[in-house]
Tab-separated table of C-alpha atoms and ligand atoms in Angstrom:
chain	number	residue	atom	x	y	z
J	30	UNK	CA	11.887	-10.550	17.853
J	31	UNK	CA	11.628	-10.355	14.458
J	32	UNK	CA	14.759	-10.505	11.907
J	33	UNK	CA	15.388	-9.692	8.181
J	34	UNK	CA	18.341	-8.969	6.299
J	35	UNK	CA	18.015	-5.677	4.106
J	36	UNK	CA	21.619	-5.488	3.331
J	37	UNK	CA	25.020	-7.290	2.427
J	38	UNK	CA	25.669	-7.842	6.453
J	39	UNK	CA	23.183	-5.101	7.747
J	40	UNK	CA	19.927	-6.717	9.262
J	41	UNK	CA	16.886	-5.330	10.669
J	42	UNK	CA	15.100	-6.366	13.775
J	43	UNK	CA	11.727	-5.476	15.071
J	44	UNK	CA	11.767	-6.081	19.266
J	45	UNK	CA	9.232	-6.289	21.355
J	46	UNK	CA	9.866	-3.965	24.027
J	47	UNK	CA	6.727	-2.525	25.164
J	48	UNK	CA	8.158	-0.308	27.838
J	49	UNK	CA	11.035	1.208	25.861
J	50	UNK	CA	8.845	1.593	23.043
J	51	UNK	CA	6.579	3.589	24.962
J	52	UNK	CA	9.226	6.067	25.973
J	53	UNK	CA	11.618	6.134	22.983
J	54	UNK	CA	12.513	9.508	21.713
J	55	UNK	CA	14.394	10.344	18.365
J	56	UNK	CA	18.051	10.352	18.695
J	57	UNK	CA	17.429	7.396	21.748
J	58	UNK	CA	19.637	4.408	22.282
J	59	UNK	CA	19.692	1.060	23.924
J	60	UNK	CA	22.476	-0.935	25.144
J	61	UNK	CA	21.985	-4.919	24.568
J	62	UNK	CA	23.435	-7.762	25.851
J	63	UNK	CA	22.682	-11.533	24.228
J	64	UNK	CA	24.054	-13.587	27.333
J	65	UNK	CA	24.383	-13.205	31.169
J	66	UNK	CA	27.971	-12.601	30.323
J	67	UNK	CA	27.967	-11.150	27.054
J	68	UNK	CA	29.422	-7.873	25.384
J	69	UNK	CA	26.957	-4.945	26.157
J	70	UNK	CA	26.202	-3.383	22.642
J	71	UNK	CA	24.683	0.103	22.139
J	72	UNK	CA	22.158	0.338	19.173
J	73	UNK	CA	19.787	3.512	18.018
J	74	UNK	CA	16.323	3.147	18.143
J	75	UNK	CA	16.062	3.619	14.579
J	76	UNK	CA	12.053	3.444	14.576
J	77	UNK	CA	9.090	2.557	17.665
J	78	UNK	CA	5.669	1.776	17.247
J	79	UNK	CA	3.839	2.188	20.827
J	80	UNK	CA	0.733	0.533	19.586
J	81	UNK	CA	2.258	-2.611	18.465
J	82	UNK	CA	5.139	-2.026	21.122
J	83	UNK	CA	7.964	-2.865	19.161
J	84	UNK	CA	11.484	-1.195	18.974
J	85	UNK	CA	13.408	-1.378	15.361
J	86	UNK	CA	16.888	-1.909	15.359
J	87	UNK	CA	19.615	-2.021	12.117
J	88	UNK	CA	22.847	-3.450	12.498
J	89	UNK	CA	26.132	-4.214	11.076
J	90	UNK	CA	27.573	-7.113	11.534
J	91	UNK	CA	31.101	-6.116	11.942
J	92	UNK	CA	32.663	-7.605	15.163
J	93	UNK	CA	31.702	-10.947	17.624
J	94	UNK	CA	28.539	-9.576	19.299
J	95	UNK	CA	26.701	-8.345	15.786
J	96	UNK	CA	27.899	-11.619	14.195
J	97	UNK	CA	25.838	-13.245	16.868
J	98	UNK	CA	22.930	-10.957	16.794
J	99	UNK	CA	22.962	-11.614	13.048
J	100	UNK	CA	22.786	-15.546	13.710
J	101	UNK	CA	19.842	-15.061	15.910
J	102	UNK	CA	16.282	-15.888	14.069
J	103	UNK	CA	12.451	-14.666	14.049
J	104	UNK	CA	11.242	-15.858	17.320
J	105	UNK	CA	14.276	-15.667	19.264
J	106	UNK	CA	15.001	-13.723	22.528
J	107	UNK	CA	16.948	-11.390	23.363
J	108	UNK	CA	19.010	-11.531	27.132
J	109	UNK	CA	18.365	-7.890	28.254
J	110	UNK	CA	17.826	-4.692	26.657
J	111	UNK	CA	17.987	-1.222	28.722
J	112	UNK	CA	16.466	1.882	27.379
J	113	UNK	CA	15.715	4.345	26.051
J	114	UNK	CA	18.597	6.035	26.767
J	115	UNK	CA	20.735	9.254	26.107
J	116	UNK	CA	19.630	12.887	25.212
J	117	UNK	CA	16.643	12.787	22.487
J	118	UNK	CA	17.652	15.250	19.655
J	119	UNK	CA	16.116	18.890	20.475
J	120	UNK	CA	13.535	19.337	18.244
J	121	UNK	CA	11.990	22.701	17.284
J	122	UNK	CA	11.172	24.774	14.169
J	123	UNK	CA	14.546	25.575	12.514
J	124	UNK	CA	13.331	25.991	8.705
J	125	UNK	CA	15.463	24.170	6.570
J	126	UNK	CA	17.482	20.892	7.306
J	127	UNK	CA	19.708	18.711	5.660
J	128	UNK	CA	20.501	15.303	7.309
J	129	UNK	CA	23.652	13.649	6.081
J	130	UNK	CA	23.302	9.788	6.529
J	131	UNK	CA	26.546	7.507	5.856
J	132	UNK	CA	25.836	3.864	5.416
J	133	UNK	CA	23.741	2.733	8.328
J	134	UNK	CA	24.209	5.775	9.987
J	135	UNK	CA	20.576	6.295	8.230
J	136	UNK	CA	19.160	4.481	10.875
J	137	UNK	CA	19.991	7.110	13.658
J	138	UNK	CA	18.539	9.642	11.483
J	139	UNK	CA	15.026	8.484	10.388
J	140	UNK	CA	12.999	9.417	13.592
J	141	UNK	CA	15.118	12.126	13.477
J	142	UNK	CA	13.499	12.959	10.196
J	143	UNK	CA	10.015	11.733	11.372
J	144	UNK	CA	10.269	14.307	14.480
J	145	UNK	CA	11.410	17.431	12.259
J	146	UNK	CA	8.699	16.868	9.756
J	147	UNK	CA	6.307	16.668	12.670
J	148	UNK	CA	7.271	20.094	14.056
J	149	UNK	CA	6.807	21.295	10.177
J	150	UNK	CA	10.757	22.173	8.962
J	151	UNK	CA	11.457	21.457	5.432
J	152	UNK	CA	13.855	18.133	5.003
J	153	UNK	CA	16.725	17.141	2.490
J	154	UNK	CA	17.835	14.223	2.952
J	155	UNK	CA	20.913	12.752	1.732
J	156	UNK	CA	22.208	9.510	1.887
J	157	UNK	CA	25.605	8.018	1.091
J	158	UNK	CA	26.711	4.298	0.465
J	159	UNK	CA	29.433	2.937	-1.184
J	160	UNK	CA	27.236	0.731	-3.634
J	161	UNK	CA	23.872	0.640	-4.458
J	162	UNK	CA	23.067	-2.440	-2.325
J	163	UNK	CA	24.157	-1.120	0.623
J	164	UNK	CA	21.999	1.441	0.657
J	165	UNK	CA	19.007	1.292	3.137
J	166	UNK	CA	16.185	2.515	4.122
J	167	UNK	CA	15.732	5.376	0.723
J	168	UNK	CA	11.818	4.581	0.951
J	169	UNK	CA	11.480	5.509	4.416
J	170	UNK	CA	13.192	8.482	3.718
J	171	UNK	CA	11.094	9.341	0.566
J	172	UNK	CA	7.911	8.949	2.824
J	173	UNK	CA	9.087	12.091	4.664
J	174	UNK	CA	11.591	14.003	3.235
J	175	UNK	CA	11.214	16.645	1.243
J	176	UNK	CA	13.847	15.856	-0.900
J	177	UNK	CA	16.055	12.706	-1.131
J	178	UNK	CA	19.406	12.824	-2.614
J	179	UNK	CA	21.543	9.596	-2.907
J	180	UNK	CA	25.479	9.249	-3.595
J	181	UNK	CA	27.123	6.110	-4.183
J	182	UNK	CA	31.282	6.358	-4.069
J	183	UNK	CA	31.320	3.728	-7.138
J	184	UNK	CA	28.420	5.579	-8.889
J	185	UNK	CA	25.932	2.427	-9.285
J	186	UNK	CA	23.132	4.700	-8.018
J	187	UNK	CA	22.032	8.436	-7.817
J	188	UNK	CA	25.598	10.764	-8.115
J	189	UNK	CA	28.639	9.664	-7.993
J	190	UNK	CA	30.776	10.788	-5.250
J	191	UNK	CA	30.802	11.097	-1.592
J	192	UNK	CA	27.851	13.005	0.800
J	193	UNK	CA	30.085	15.845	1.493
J	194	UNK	CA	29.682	16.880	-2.443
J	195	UNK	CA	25.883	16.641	-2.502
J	196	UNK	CA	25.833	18.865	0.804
J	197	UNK	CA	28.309	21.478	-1.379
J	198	UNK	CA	26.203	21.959	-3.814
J	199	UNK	CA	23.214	22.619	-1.746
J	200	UNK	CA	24.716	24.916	1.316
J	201	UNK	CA	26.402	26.359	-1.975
J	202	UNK	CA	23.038	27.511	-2.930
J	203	UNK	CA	20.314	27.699	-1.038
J	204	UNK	CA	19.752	28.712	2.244
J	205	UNK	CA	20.082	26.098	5.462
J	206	UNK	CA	19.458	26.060	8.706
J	207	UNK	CA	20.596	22.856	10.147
J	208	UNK	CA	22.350	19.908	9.185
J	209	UNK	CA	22.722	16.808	11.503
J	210	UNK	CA	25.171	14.126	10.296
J	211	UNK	CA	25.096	10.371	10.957
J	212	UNK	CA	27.776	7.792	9.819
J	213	UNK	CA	31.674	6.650	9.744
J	214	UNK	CA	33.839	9.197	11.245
J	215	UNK	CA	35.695	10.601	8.514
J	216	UNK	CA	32.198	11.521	7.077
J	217	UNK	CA	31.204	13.310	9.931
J	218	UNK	CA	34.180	15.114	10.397
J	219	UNK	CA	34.020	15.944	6.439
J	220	UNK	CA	30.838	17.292	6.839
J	221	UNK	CA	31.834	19.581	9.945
J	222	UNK	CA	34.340	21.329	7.958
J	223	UNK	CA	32.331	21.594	5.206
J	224	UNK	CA	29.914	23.740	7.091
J	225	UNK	CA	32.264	25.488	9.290
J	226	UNK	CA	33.024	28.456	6.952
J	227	UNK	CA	29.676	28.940	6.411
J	228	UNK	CA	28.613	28.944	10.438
J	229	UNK	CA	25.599	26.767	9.546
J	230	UNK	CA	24.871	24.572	12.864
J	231	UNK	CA	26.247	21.062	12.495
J	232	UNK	CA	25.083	17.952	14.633
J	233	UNK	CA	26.732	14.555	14.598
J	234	UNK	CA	25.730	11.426	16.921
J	235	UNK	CA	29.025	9.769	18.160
J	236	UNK	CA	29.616	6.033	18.483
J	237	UNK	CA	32.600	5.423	20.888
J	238	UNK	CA	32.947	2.560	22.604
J	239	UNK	CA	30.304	1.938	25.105
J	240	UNK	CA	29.871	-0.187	28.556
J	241	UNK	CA	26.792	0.463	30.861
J	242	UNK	CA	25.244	3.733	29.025
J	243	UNK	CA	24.339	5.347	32.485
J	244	UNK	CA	27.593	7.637	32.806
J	245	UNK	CA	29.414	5.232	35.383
J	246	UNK	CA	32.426	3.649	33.310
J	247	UNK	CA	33.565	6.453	31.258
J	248	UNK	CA	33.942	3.934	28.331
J	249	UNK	CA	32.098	6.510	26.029
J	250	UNK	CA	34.172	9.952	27.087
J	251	UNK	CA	34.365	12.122	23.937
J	252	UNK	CA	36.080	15.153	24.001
J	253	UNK	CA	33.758	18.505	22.993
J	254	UNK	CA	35.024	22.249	23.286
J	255	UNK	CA	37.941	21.138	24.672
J	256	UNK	CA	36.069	19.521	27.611
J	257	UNK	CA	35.502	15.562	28.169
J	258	UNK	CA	32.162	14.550	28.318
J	259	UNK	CA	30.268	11.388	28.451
J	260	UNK	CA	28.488	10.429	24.674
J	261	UNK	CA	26.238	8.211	26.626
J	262	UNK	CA	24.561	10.199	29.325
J	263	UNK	CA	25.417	13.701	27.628
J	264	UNK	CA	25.115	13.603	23.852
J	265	UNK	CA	24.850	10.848	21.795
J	266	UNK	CA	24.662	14.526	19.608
J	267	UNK	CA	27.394	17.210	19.808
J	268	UNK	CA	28.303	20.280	17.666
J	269	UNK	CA	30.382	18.838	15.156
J	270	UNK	CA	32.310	21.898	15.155
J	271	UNK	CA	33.612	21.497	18.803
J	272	UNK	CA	34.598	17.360	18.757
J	273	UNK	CA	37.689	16.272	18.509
J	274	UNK	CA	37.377	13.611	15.749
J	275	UNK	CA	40.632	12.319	15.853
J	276	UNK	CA	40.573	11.900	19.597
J	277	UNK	CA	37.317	9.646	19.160
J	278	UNK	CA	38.481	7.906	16.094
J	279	UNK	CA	42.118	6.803	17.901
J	280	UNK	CA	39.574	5.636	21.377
J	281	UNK	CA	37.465	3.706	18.934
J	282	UNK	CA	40.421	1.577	17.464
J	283	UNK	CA	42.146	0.817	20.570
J	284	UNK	CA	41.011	-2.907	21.173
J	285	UNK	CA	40.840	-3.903	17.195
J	286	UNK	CA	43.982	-6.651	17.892
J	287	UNK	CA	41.235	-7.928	20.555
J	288	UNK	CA	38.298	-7.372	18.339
J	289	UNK	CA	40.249	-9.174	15.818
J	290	UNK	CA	40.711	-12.259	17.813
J	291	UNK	CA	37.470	-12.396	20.068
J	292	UNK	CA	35.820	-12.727	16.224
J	293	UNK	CA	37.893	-15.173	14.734
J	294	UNK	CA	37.793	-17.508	17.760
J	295	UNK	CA	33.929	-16.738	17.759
J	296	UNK	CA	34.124	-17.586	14.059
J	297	UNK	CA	36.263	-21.145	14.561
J	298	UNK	CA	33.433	-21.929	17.322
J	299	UNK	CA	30.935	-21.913	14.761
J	300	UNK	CA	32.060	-23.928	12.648
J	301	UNK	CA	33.009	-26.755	14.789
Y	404	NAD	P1	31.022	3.766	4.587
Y	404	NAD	O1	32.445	3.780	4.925
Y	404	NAD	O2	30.553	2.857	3.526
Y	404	NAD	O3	30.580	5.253	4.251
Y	404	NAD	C1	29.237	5.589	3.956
Y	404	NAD	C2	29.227	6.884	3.205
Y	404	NAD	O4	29.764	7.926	4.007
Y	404	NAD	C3	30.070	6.890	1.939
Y	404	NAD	O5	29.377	6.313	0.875
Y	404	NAD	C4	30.342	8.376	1.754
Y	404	NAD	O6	29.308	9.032	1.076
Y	404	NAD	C5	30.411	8.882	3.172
Y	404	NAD	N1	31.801	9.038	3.589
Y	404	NAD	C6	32.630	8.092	4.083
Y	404	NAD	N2	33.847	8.631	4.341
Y	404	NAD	C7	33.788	9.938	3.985
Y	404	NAD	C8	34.702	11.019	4.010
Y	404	NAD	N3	35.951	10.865	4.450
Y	404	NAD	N4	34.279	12.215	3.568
Y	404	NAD	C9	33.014	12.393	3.132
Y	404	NAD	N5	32.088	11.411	3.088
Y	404	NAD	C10	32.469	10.195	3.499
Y	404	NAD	O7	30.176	3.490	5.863
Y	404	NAD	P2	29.708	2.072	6.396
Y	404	NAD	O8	30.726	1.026	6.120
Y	404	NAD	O9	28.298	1.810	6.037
Y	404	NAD	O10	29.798	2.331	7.946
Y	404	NAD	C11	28.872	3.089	8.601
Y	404	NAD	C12	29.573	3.709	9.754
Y	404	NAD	O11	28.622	4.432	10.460
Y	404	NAD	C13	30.246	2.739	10.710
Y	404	NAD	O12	31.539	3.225	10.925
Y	404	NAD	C14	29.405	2.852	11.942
Y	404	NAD	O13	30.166	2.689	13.127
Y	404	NAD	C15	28.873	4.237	11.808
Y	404	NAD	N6	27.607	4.450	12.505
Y	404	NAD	C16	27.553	5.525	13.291
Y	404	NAD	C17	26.418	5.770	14.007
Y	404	NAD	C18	26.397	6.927	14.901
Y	404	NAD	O14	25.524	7.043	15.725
Y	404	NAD	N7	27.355	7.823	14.753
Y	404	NAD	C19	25.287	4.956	13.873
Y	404	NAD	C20	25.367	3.878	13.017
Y	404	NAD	C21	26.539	3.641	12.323
């Protein structure tokens, strides 16, 4: 494994993971786990080379297990890692698309990207942070895209403002076909309204809580159209029109006391 840090607490890591890398599809996930007993941790394959076969990985290091991961270095190895899993992202010839990307939500979307450009649809990308340095990944987006607008909420870099305004002003004015969002809730739900009056096709990849990613626990149960299903086995990509946002985002903060403490006593550990 390769590491490098490419953000204030966002890190990159190259795996090598031959057989996952072989079969890894955009819109794939794995699910990680750094010890025998350890937190199981689902993470988008946010890029896969099959020649060299390596698996890419961004994180954020925002509760016990990432704070690990993050303290892991070049050379290390990782416990277990099972993938590629979930639905890939359908693919065809829609004309064109806009992909929304919210912090490291990029990640999610840049074989995303790399498999719409491949089937020959015309890209904008845009991609939101709240400061310049937290924004990652624009060059691998400029490679492809065929347009890259940025948005920073404090206005160090490209407009000033949130996603959501950049996407206005283009479903506003030009003709779209698709847009697939990636990033904090609020931002995806924000971007499903957004298009709703104007019946353009919205994805978003979800990111509840997750245990096995096979469909056994239920850990990950999402509700769509009114129906529950399973984000790991039957999305992580849903019609942003039909998910119940608020459902997910109340699921997602329900063990933040124990988050809390399982970081601070990892934290304490450390330093001792
Ligand atoms: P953030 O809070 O800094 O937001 C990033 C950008 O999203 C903002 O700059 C803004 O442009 C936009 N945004 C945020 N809230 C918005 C709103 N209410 N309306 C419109 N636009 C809004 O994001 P962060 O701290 O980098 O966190 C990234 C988030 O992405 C985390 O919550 C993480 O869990 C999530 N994530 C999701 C996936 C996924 O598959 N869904 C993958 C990776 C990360």
């Amino acid at each position: 494994m390769k590491k490098q840090t490419i953000a204030p607490e966002v890190d990159m890591m190259v795996v090598n993971a031959p057989l996952i890398a072989n079969h890894a599809k955009a819109g794939n996930f794995v699910v990680m786990r750094l010890h025998e007993k350890g937190e199981r941790i689902p993470l988008t394959i946010a890029d896969s080379n099959k020649d060299a076969g390596t698996i890419t990985l961004l994180f954020q290091k925002t509760g016990k297990t990432t704070e690990e991961l993050g303290m892991l270095n070049s050379g290390d190895e990782i416990r277990d890692i099972a993938g590629p899993l979930g639905h890939p992202t359908p693919v065809k010839k829609y004309g064109h698309c806009v992909l929304v990307g919210g912090g490291i939500g990029v990640a999610t979307l840049y074989p995303i990207l790399k498999a719409l450009k491949a089937r020959n649809n015309k890209v904008t990308a845009i991609l939101g942070a709240r400061t310049k340095e937290l924004l990652v990944w624009e060059e691998n987006f400029r490679e492809f895209s065929n347009e890259v607008l940025v948005a920073t909420d404090d206005g160090s870099y490209g407009r000033k403002g949130l996603v959501t305004d950049a996407l206005k002003d283009i479903i506003d004015h030009r003709s779209v076909a698709l847009v697939i969002a990636v990033g904090p809730i609020r931002m995806m739900q924000a971007v499903s309204e957004l298009t709703r009056p104007y019946g353009i096709k919205t994805m978003v990849s979800l990111n509840p809580i997750m245990v096995e990613g096979t469909g056994m626990c239920g850990a990950c149960r999402v509700n769509v159209a009114g129906k529950t299903r399973f984000a790991c086995i039957e999305g992580p990509e849903f019609d942003g029109h039909e998910v119940d946002f608020n459902g997910l985002g109340s699921r997602l903060v329900f063990y933040k006391k124990e988050e809390e403490v399982s970081l601070k006593r990892f934290k304490r550990k450390c330093k001792k």
